[in-house]
Tab-separated table of C-alpha atoms in Angstrom:
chain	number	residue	atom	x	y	z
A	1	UNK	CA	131.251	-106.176	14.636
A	2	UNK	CA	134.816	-104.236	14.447
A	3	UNK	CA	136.745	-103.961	16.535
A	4	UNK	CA	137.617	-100.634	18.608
A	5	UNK	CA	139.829	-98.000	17.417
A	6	UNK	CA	143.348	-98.163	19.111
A	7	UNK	CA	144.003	-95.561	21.474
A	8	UNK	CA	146.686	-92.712	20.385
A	9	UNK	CA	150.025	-93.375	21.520
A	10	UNK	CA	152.082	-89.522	22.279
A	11	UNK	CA	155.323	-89.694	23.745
A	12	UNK	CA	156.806	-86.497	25.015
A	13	UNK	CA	160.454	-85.622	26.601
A	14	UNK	CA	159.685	-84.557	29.918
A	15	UNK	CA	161.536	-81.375	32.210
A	16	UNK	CA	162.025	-80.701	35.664
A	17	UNK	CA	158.582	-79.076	35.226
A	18	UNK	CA	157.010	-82.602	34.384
A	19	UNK	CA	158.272	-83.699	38.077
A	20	UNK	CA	154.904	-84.274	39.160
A	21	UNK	CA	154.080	-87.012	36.454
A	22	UNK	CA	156.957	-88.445	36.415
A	23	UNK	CA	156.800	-88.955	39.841
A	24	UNK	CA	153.662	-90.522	39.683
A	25	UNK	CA	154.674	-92.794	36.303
A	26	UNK	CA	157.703	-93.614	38.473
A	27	UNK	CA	156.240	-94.714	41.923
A	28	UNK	CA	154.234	-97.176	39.933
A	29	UNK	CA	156.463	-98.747	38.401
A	30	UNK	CA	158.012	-99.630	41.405
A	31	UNK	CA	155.073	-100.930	42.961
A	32	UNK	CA	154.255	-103.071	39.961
A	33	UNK	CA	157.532	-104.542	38.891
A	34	UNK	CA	159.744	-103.923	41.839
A	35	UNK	CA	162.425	-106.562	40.567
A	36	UNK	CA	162.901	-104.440	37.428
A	37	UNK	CA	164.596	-101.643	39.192
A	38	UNK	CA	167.649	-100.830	41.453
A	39	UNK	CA	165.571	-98.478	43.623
A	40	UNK	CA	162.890	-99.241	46.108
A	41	UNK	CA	159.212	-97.709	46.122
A	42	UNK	CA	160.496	-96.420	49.606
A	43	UNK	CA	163.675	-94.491	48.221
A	44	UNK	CA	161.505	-93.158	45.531
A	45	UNK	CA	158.797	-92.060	47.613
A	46	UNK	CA	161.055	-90.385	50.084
A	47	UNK	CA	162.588	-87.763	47.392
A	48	UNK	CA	161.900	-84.295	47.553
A	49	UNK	CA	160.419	-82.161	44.817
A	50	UNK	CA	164.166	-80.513	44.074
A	51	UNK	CA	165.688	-83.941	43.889
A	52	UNK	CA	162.820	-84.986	41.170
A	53	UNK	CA	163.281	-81.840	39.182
A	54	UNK	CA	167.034	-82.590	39.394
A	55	UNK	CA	166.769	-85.907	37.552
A	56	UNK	CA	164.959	-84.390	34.769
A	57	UNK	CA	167.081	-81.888	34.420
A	58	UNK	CA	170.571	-84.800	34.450
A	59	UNK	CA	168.817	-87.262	31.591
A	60	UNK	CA	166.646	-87.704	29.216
A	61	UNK	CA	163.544	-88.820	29.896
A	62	UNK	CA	159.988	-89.616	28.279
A	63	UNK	CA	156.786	-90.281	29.092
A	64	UNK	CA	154.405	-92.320	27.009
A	65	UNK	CA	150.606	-91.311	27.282
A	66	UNK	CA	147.638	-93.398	26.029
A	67	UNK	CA	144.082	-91.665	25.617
A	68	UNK	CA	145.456	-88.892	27.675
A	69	UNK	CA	146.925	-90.710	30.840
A	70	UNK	CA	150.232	-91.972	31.514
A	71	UNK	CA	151.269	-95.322	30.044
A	72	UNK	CA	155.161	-95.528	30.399
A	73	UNK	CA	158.226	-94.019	30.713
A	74	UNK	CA	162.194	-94.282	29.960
A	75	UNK	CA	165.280	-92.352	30.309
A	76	UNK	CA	168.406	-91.943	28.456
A	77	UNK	CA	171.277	-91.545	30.934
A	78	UNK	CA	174.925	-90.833	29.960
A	79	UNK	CA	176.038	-92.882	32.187
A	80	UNK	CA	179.281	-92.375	34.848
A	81	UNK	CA	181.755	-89.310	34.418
A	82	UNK	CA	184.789	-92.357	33.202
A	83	UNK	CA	182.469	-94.207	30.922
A	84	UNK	CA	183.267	-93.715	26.874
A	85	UNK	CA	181.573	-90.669	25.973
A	86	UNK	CA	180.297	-92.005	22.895
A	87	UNK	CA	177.757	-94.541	25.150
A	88	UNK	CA	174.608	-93.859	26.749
A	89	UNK	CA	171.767	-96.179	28.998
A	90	UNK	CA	168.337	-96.941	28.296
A	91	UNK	CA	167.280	-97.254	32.291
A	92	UNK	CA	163.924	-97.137	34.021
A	93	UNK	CA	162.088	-98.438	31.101
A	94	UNK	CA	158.885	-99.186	31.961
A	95	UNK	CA	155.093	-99.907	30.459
A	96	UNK	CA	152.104	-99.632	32.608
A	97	UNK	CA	149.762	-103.173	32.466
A	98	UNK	CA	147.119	-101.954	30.520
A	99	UNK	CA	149.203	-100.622	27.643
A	100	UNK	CA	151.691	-103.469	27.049
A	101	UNK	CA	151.390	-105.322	23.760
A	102	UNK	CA	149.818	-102.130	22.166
A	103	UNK	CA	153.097	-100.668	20.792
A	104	UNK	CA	153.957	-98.399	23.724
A	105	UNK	CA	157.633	-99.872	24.572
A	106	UNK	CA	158.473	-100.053	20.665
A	107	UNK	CA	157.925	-96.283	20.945
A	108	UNK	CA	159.674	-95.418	24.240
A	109	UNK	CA	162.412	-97.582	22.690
A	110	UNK	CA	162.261	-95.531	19.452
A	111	UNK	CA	162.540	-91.793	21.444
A	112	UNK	CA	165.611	-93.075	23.103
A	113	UNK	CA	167.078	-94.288	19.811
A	114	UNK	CA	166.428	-91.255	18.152
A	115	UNK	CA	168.263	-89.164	21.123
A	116	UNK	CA	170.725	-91.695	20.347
A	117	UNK	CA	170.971	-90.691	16.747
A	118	UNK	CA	170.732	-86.963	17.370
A	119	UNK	CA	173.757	-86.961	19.902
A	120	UNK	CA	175.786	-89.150	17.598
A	121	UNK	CA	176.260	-91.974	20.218
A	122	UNK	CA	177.870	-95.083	19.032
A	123	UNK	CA	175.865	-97.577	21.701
A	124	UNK	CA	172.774	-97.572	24.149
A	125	UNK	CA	173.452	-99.990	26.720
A	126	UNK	CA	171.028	-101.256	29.063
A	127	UNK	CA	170.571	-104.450	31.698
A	128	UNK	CA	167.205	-106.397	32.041
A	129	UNK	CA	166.383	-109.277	35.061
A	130	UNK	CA	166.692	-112.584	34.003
A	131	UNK	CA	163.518	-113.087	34.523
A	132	UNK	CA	161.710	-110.478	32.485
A	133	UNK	CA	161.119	-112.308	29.552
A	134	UNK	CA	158.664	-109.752	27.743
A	135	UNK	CA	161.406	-107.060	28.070
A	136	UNK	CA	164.003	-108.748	26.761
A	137	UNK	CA	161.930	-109.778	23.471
A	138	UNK	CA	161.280	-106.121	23.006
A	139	UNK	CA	164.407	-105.441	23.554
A	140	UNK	CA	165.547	-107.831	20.643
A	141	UNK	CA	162.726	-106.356	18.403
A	142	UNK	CA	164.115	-103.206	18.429
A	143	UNK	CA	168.091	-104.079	17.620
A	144	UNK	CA	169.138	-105.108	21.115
A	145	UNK	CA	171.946	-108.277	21.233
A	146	UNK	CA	172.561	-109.699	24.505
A	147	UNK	CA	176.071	-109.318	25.736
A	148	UNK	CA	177.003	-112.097	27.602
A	149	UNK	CA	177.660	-110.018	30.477
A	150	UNK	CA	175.576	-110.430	33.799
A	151	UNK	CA	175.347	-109.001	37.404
A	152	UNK	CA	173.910	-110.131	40.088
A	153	UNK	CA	170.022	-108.778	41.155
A	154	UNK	CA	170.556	-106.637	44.167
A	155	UNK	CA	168.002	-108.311	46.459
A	156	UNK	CA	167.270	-111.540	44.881
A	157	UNK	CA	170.238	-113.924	44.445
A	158	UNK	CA	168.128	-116.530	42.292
A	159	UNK	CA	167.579	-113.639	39.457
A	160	UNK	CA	170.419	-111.515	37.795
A	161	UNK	CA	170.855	-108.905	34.949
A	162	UNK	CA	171.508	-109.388	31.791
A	163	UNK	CA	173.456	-106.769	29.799
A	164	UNK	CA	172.414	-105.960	26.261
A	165	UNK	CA	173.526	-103.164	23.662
A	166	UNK	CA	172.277	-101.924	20.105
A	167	UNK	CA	175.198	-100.333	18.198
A	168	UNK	CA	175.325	-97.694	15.727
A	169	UNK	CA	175.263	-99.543	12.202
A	170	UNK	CA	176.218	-96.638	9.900
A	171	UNK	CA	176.856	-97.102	6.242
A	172	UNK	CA	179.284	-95.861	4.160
A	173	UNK	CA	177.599	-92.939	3.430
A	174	UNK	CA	176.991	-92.210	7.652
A	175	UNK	CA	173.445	-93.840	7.754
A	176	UNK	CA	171.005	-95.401	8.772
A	177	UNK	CA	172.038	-95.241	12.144
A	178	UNK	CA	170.177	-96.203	15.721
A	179	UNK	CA	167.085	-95.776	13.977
A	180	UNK	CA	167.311	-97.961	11.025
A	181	UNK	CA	164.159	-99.829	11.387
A	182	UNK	CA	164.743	-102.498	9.188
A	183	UNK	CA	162.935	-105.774	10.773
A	184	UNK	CA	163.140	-104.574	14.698
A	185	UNK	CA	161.443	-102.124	16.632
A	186	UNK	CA	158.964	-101.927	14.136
A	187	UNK	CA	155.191	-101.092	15.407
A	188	UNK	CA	153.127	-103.870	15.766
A	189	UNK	CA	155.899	-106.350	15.918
């Protein structure tokens, strides 16, 4: 007997038209992995349509969809007004249950790699919780080195984040950059 066909992966850069799914995408996450994110289901929950269409229209997000329905998300953010312009932040990463381990996050990862590339940034930055352990592997699939650098977890002092960056390897000829697949981030890895 063979085995079933595996479900088409799309992943799509969503606007402040898209506020409705990302909403959605976004209130789950925070339900399901509430450690993995700075803000509360609550403080989510409690924005307004204008303040959801604003935050697609400050960063770059994308939504991953599996067989139609949503699967993921993650956004690109530039980061604060002082930081090095040439640096951006993979934040609010997040897979749904049913579509880990079926080479959603290696894609989300990708899109915001490839915005990487496009805008010429030299690093994407981003902080996972110490106790995330499927994240960070991903993470070091696709390029990611861990820092060194931690913060405390807002509301649990026995966890913290762990800061972890994928530089821009150009050649000498100005490639491969972000995207250089090489051995990580590769599907199926």
């Amino acid at each position: 007997m063979s085995e079933p066909p595996e479900p088409r992966v799309a992943v799509r850069r969503l606007g402040p038209d898209d506020w409705g799914a990302y909403r959605r995408i976004r209130l789950e996450m925070l339900l399901d992995a509430p450690d993995a994110f700075l803000t509360t289901h609550a403080e989510a929950a409690a924005h307004d349509e204008a303040t959801w269409r604003s935050r697609l229209g400050s960063a770059t997000t994308y939504l991953a969809e599996v067989s139609g329905g949503s699967a993921g998300s993650v956004t690109l953010w530039d980061g604060p007004l002082d930081g090095p312009p040439d640096e951006a932040f993979l934040v609010a990463m997040y897979v749904a249950p049913s579509a880990r381990r079926r080479g959603v996050g290696e894609r989300l990862v990708r899109a915001v790699l490839d915005e990487a590339d496009r805008r010429g940034l030299a690093r994407v930055v981003l902080e996972v919780t110490s106790s995330n352990d499927g994240a960070r592997r991903l993470y070091e699939r696709c390029g990611f080195t861990a820092t060194g650098a931690t913060t405390p977890h807002p509301r649990r002092p026995e966890l913290h984040e762990q800061a972890m960056v994928r530089e821009r390897r150009p050649d000498a000829a100005g490639g491969p950059g972000m995207t250089d697949p090489g051995p990580s981030c590769t599907m199926g890895a």
